[in-house]
mmCIF file of C-alpha atoms in Angstrom:
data_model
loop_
_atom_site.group_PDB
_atom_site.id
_atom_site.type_symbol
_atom_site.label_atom_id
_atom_site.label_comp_id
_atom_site.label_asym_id
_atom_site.label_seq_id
_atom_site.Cartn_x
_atom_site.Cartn_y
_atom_site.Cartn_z
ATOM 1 C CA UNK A 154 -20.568 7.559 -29.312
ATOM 2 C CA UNK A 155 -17.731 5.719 -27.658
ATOM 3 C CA UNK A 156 -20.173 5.462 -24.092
ATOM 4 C CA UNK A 157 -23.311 4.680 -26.428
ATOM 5 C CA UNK A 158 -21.940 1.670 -28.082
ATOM 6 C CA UNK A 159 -20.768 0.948 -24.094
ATOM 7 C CA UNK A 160 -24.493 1.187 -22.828
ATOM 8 C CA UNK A 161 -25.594 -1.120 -25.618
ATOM 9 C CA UNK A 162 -23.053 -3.470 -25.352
ATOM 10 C CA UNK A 163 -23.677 -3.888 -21.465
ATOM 11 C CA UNK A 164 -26.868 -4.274 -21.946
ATOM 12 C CA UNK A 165 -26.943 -6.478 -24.747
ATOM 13 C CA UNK A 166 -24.673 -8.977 -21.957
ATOM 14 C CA UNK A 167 -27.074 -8.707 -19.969
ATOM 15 C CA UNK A 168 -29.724 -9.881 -21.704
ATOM 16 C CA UNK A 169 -27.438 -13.105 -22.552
ATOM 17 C CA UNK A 170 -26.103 -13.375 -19.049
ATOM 18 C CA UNK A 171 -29.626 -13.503 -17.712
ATOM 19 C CA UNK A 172 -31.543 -15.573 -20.630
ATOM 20 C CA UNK A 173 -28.673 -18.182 -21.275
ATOM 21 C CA UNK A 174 -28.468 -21.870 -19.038
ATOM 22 C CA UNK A 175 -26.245 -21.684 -15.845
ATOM 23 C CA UNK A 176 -24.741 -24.226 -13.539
ATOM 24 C CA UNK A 177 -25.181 -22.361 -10.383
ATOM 25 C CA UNK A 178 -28.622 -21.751 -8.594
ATOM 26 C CA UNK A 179 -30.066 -18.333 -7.930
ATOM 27 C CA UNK A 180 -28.730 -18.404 -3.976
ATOM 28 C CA UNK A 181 -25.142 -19.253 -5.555
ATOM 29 C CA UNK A 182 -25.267 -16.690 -8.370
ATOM 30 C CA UNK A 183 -26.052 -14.255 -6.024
ATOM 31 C CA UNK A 184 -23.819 -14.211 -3.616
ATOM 32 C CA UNK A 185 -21.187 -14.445 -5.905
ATOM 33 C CA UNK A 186 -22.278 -11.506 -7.718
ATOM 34 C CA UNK A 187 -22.725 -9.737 -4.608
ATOM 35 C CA UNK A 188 -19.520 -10.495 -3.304
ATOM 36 C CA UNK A 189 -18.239 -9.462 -5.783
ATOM 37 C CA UNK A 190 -19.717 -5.895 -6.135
ATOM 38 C CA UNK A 191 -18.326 -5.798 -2.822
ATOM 39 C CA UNK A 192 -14.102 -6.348 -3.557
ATOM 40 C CA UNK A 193 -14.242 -4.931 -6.883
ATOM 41 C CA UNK A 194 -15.626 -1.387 -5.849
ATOM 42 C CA UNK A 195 -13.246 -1.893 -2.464
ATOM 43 C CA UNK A 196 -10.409 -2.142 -4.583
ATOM 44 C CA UNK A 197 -10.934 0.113 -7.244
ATOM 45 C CA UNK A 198 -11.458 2.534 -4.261
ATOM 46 C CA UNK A 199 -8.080 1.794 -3.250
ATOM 47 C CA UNK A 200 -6.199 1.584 -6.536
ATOM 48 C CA UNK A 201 -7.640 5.156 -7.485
ATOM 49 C CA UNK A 202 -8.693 6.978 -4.395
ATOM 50 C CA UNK A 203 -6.107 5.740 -1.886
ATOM 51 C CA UNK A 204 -3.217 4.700 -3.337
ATOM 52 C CA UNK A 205 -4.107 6.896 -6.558
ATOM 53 C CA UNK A 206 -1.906 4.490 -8.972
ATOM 54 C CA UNK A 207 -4.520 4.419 -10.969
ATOM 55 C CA UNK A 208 -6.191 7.723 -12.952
ATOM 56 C CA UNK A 209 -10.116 7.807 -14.126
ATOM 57 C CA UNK A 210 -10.456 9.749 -16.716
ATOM 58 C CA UNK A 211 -11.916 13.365 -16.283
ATOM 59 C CA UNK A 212 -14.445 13.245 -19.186
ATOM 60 C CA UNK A 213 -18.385 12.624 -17.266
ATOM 61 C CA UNK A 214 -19.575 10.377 -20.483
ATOM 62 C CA UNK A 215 -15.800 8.050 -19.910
ATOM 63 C CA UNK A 216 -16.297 8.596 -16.485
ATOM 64 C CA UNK A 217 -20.200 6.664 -16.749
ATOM 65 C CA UNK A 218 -18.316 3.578 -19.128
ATOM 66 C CA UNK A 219 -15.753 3.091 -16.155
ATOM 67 C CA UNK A 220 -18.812 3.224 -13.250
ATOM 68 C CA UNK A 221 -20.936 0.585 -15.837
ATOM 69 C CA UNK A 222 -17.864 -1.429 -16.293
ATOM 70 C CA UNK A 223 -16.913 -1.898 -12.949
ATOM 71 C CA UNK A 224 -20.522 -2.081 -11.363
ATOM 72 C CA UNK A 225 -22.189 -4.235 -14.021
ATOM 73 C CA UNK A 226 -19.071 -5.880 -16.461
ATOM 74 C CA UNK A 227 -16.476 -6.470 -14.466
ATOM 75 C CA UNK A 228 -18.833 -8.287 -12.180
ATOM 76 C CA UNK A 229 -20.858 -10.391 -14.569
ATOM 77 C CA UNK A 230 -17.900 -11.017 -16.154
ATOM 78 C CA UNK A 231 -16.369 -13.053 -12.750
ATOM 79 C CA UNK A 232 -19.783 -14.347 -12.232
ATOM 80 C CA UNK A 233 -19.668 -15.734 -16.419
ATOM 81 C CA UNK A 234 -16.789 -17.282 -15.236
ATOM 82 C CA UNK A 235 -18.166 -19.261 -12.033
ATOM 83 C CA UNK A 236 -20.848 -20.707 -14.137
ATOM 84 C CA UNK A 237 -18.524 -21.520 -17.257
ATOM 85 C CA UNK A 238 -16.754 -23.446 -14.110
ATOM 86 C CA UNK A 239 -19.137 -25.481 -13.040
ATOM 87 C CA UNK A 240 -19.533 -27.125 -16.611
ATOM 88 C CA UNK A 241 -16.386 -27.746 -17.190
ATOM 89 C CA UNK A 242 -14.896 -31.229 -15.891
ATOM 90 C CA UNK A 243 -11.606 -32.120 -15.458
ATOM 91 C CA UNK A 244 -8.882 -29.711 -13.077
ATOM 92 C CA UNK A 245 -6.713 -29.691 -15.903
ATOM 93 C CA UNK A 246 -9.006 -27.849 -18.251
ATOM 94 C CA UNK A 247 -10.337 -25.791 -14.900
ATOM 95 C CA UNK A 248 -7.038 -24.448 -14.747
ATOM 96 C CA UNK A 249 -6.724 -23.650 -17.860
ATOM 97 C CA UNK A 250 -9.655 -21.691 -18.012
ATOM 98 C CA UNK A 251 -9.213 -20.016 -15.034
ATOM 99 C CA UNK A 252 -5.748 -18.666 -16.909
ATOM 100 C CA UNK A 253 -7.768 -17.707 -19.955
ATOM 101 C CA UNK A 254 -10.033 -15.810 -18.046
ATOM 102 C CA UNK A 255 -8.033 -13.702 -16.134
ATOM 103 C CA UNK A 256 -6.513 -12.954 -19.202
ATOM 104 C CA UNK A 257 -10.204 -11.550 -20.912
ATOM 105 C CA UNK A 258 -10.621 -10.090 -17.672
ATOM 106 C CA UNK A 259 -7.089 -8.446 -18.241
ATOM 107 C CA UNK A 260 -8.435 -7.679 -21.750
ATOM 108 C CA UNK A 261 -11.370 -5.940 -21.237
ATOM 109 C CA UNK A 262 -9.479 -3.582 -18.559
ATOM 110 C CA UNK A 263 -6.535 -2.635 -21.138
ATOM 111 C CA UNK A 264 -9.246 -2.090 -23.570
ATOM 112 C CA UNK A 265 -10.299 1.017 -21.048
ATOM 113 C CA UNK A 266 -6.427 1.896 -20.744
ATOM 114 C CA UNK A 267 -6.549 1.936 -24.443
ATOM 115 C CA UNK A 268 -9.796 4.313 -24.696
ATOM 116 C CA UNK A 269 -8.267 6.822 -22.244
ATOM 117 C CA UNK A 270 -10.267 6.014 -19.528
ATOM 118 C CA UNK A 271 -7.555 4.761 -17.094
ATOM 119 C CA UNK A 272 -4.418 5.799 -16.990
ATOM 120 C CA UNK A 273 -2.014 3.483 -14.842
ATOM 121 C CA UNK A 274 0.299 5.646 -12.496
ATOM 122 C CA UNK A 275 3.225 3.701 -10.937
ATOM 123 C CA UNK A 276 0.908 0.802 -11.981
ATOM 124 C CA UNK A 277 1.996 -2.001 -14.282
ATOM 125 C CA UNK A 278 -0.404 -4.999 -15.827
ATOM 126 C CA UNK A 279 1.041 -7.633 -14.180
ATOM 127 C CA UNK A 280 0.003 -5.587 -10.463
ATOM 128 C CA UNK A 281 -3.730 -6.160 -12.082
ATOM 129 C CA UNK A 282 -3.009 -9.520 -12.808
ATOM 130 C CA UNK A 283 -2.760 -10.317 -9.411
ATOM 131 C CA UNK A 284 -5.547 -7.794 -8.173
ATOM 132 C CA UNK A 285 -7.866 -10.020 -10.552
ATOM 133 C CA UNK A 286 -6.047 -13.077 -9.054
ATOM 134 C CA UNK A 287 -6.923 -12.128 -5.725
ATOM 135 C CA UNK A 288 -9.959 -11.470 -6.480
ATOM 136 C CA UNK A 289 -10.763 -14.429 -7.850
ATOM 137 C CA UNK A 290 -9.372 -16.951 -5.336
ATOM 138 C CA UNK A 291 -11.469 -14.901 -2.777
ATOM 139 C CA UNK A 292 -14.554 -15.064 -4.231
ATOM 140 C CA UNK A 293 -13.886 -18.944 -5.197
ATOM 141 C CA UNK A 294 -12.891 -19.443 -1.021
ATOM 142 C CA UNK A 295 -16.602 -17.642 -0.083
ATOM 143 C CA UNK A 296 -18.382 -19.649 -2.622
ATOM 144 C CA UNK A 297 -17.486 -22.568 -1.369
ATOM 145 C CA UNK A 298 -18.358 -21.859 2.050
ATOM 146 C CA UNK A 299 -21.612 -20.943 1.025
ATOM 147 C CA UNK A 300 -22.336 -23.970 -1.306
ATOM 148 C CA UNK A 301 -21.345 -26.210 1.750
ATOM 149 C CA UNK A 302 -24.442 -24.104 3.532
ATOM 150 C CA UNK A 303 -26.666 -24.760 0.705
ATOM 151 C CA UNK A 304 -25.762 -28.157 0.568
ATOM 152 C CA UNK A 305 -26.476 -28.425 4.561
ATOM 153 C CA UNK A 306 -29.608 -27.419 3.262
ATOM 154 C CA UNK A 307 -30.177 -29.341 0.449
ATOM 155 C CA UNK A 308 -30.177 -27.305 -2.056
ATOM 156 C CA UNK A 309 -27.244 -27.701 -5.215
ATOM 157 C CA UNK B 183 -2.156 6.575 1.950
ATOM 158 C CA UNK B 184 -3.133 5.611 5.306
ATOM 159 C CA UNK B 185 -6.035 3.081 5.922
ATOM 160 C CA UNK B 186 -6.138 3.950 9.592
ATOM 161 C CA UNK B 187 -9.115 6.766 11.087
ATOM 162 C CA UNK B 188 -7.177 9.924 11.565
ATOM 163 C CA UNK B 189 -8.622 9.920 14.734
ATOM 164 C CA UNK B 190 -10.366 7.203 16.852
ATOM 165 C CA UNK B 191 -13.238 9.780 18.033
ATOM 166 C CA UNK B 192 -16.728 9.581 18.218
ATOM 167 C CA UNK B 193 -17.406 8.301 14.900
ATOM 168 C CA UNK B 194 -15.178 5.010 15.556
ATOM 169 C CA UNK B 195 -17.415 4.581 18.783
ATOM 170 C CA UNK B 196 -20.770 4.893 17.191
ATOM 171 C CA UNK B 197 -19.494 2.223 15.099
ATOM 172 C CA UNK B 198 -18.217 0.112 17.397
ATOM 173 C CA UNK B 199 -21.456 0.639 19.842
ATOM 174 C CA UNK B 200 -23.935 0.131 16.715
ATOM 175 C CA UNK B 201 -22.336 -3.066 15.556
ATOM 176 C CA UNK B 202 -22.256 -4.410 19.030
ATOM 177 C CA UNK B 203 -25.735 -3.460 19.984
ATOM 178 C CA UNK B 204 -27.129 -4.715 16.383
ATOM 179 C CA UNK B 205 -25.003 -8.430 16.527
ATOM 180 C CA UNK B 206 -26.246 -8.584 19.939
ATOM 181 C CA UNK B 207 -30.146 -8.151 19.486
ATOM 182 C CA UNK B 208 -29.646 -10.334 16.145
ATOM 183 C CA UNK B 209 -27.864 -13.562 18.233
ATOM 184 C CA UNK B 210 -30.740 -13.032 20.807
ATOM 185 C CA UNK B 211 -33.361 -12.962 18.104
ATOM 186 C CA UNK B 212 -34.937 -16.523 17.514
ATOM 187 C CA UNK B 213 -33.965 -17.848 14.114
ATOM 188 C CA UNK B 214 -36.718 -17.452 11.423
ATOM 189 C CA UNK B 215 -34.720 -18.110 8.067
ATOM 190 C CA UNK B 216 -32.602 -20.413 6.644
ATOM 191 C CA UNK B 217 -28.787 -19.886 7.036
ATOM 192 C CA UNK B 218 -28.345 -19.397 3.069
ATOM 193 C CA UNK B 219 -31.472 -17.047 3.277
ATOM 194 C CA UNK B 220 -29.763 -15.073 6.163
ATOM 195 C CA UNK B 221 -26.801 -14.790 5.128
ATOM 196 C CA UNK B 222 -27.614 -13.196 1.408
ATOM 197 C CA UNK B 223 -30.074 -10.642 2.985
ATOM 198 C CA UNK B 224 -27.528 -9.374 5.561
ATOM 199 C CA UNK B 225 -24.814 -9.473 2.717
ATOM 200 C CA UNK B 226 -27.406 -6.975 0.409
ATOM 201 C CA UNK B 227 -27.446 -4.956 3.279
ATOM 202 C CA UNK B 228 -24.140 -4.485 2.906
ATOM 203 C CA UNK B 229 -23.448 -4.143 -0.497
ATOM 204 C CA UNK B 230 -26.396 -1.954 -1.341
ATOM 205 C CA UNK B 231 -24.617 0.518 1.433
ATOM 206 C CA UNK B 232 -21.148 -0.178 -0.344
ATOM 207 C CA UNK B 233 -22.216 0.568 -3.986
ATOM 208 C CA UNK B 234 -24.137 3.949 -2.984
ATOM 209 C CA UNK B 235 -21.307 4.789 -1.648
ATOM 210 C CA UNK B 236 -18.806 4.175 -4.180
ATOM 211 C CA UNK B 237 -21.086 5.783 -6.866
ATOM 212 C CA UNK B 238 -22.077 8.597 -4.450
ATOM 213 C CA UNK B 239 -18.531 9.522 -2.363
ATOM 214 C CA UNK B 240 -16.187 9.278 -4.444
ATOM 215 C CA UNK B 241 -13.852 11.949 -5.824
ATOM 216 C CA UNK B 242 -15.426 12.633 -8.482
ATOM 217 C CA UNK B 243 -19.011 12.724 -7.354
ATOM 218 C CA UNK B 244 -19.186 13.650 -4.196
ATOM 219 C CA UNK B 245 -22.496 14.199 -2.198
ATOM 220 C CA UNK B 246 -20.808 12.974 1.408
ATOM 221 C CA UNK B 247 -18.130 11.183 2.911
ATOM 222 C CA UNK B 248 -17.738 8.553 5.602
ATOM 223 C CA UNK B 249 -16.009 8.704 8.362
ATOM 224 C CA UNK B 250 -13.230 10.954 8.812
ATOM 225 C CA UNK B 251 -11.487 11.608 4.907
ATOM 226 C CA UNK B 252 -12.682 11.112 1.695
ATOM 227 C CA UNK B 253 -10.641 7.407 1.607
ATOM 228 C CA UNK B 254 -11.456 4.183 1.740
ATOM 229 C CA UNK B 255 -10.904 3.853 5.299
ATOM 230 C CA UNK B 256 -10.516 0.665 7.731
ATOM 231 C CA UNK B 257 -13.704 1.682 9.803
ATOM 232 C CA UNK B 258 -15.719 2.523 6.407
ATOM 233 C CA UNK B 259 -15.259 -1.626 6.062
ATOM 234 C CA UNK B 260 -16.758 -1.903 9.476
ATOM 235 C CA UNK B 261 -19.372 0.238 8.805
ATOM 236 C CA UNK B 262 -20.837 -1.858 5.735
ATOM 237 C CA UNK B 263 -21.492 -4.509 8.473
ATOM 238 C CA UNK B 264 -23.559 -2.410 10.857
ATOM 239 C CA UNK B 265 -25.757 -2.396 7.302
ATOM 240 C CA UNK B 266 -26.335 -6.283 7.084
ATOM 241 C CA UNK B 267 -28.300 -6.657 10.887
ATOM 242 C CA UNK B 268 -30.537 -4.171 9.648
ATOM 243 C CA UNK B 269 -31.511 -5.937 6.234
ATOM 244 C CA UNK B 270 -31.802 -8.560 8.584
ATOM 245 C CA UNK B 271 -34.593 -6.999 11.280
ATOM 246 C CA UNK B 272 -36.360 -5.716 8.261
ATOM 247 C CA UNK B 273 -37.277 -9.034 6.979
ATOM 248 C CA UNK B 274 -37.517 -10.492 10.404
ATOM 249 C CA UNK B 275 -40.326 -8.470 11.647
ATOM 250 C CA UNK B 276 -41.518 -8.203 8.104
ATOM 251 C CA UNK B 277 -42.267 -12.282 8.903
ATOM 252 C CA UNK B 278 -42.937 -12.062 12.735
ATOM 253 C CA UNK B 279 -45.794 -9.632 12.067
ATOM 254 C CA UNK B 280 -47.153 -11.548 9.450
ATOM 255 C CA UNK B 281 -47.183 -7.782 7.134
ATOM 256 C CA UNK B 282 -49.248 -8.204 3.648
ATOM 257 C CA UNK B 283 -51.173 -5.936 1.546
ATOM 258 C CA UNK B 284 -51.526 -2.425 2.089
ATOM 259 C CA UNK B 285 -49.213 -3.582 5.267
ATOM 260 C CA UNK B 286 -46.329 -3.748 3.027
ATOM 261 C CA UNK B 287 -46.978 0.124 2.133
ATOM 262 C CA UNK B 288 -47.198 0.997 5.709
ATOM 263 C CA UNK B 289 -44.002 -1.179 6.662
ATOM 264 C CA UNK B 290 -41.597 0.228 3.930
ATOM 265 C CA UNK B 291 -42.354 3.590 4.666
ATOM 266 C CA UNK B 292 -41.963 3.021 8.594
ATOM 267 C CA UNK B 293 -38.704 1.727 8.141
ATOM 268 C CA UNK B 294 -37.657 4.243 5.788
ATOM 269 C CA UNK B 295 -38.190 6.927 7.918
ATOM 270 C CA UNK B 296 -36.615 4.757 10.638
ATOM 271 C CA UNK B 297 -33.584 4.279 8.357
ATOM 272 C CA UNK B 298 -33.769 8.322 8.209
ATOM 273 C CA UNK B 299 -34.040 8.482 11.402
ATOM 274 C CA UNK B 300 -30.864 6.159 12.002
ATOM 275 C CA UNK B 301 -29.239 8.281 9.681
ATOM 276 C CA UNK B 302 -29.715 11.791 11.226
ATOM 277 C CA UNK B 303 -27.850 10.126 14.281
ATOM 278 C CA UNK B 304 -24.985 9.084 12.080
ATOM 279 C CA UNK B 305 -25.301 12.850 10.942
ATOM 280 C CA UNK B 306 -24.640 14.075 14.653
ATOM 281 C CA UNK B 307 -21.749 11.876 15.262
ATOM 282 C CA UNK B 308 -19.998 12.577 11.908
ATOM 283 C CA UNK B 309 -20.076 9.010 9.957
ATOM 284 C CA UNK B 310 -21.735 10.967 7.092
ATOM 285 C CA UNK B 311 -20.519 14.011 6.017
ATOM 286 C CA UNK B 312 -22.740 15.935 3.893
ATOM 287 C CA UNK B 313 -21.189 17.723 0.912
ATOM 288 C CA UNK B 314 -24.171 18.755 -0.985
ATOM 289 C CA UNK B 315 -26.867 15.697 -0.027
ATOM 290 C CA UNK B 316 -30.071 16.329 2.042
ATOM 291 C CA UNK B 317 -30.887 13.969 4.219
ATOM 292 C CA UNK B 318 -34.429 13.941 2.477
ATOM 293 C CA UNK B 319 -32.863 12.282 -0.609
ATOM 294 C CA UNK B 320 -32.304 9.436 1.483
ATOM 295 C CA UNK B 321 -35.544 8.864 2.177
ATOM 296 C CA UNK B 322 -36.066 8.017 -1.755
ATOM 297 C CA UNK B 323 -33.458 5.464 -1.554
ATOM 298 C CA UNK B 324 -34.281 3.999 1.792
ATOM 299 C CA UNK B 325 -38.041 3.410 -0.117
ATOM 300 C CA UNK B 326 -36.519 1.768 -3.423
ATOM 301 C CA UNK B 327 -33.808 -0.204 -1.384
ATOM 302 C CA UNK B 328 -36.153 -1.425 0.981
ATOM 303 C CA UNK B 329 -38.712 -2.599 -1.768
ATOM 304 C CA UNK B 330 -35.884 -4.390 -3.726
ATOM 305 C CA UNK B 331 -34.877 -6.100 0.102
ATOM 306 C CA UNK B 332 -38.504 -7.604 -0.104
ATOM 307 C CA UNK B 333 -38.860 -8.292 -3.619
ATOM 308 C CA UNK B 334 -35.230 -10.113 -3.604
ATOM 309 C CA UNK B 335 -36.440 -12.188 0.087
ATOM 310 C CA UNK B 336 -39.412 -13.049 -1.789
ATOM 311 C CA UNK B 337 -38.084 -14.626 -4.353
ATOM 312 C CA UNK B 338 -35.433 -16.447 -2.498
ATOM 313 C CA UNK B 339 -37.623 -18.158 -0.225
ATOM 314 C CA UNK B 340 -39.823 -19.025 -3.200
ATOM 315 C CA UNK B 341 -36.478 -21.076 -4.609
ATOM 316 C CA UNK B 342 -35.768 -22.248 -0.912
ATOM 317 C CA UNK B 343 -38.719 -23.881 -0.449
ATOM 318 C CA UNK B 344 -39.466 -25.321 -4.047
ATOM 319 C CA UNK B 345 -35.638 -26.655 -3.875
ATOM 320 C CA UNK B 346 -35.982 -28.260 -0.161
ATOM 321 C CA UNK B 347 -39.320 -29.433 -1.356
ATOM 322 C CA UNK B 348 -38.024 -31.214 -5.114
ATOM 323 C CA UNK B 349 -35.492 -32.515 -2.523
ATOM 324 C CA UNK B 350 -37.685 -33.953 0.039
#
C-alpha cells in the first residue's frame, strides 16, 4: 500500500514537474537532471555499497520506493529547485531558499528513515546534510558552465 | 572500502586503450553539432550506462558487475566516459550519412549489434561480469537506448535551431 501511494505520488510530480512554467530551457533542464542522475546514484553507491553506512531495506516492494525515489524524486526534486532559482531575485532570498531546500530535501530522505527503508549505520543527518550540500554546489558549478556555452550560443 | 582496482590488469587497460582510442577519433572528427548539443548527447551516453548499472549491479539485484568487485570502483567512473564518444559517433554518422526512413530501422539495429559486439569484447577482458545476464538481453536495451539517443537529438536540435533562429 505504502509503495502504491509511492508510485502515485511520483507520478502525480511528474505530471506537475513537466506541465507547470520553468525558468530554465530544455538544454539547461537537462543537463541538470542528468547530472544529477549521475552524483546521486554515485553516491548512494558509495554510502550503501562501499562504505555500507547506510542500510536499504530488504523488503523488494521498499526496495522499488527507494530505486523511484532516488532515480526519479530525489532528482526532480534538485532540478524543482534550479528552476524555483531562477525566479527568485535577490541573493538574500536565494540563500534562503537554497537553506529551505536542503532542508525538504533532508525531509523527504528522513521520511524513508522513518518508513524503514533506510537505516543509517555509523551515519548521522547532518553527514547527509552535507552529501546534499555537495551535491548541490556541484551541480550549481556545472550549470553554470554550461549556461555560459548556451549563452556562447545564444540561447538563455 | 577501497576505491582503488584490486588489480591494475587487463580490464584497467581496455579502459584506458578504449578511452584513448575513442577521444582520439572524436578530436579528429570534424565538428557537426553545437557545443551544448555535444556535450548533452555524450553526457546521456554516460548516464544511461550509469543508471543501468546502478539498477542492474547492485547488491541487491545483481545481473553483472564491473570491473573487478561488486563496488563502486575508481575505474567504473572512467568507464562511464568511454560511454559518451559513442553516443557521440552514433549521432555523428547518423548526420554524415544523411540516415531517414526505413534508414533509421537499419541504423539502430546496426549499431545495436555493434554495441553487442563492443560488449562481447568487454566480456573477454572482464569489465562485465556476468552473474545471471545474457549478453542477448543487451541487445533489447542497446535498441530502446539507441532510439531514445535519436528521439532526445531530435528534439534538441529542433530547440537549437528555433532558439538561434528567435535570436537571429
Amino acid at each position: 500500500m505504502y509503495s502504491l501511494l509511492f508510485v502515485y505520488l511520483t507520478i502525480l510530480y511528474i505530471i506537475a514537474f513537466s506541465v507547470s512554467g520553468k525558468k530554465l530551457n530544455v538544454f539547461e533542464n537537462l543537463f541538470i537532471f542528468m547530472v544529477l542522475e549521475f552524483l546521486i546514484t554515485s553516491f548512494s553507491a558509495i554510502l550503501y555499497v562501499n562504505l555500507q553506512v547506510w542500510d536499504i531495506t530488504g523488503s523488494l516492494e521498499l526496495f522499488f520506493v527507494y530505486r523511484l525515489y532516488e532515480v526519479i524524486v530525489l532528482p526532480l526534486l534538485y532540478l524543482t529547485y534550479f528552476n524555483l532559482l531562477a525566479a527568485i531575485r535577490g541573493r538574500l532570498w536565494k540563500v534562503m531558499f537554497t537553506f529551505f531546500s536542503i532542508a525538504v530535501i533532508y525531509g523527504t530522505e528522513l521520511l524513508l528513515v522513518k518508513g524503514e527503508i533506510i537505516a543509517y549505520r555509523d551515519w548521522s543527518f547532518w553527514q547527509s546534510l552535507i552529501v546534499i550540500s555537495l551535491v548541490l554546489f556541484s551541480t550549481y558549478i556545472l550549470y553554470r558552465w554550461f549556461r555560459r556555452v548556451l549563452r556562447k550560443e545564444g540561447i538563455g | 572500502m577501497t576505491f582503488l582496482p584490486i588489480a591494475f590488469d587487463e580490464n584497467e587497460v581496455f579502459i584506458i586503450i578504449g578511452l584513448i582510442l575513442s577521444f582520439s577519433l572524436f578530436f579528429l572528427l570534424p565538428k557537426r553539432f553545437p557545443l551544448s548539443i555535444t556535450i548533452v548527447m555524450m553526457l546521456l551516453g554516460a548516464v544511461i550506462a550509469r543508471l543501468f548499472d546502478h539498477l542492474l549491479s547492485s547488491p541487491d539485484l545483481n545481473f553483472y558487475n564491473l570491473m573487478d568487485t561488486d563496488k563502486y570502483e575508481l575505474f567504473d567512473i572512467i568507464a562511464y566516459c568511454l560511454y559518451a564518444p559513442f553516443s557521440y559517433f552514433f549521432i555523428y554518422f547518423f548526420e554524415k550519412f544523411h540516415i531517414r526512413g526505413v534508414g533509421i530501422f537499419l541504423y539502430i539495429l546496426v549499431w545495436s549489434l555493434f554495441g553487442m559486439m563492443f560488449e562481447g569484447i568487454s566480456v573477454i577482458f572482464h569489465f562485465f561480469n556476468y552473474h545471471g545476464w545474457k549478453l542477448a538481453y543487451s541487445f533489447g536495451v542497446y535498441l530502446i537506448t539507441q532510439l531514445l539517443t535519436l528521439l532526445l537529438y531530435r528534439l534538441l536540435m529542433h530547440v537549437h535551431q528555433r532558439e538561434t533562429r528567435t535570436k537571429a
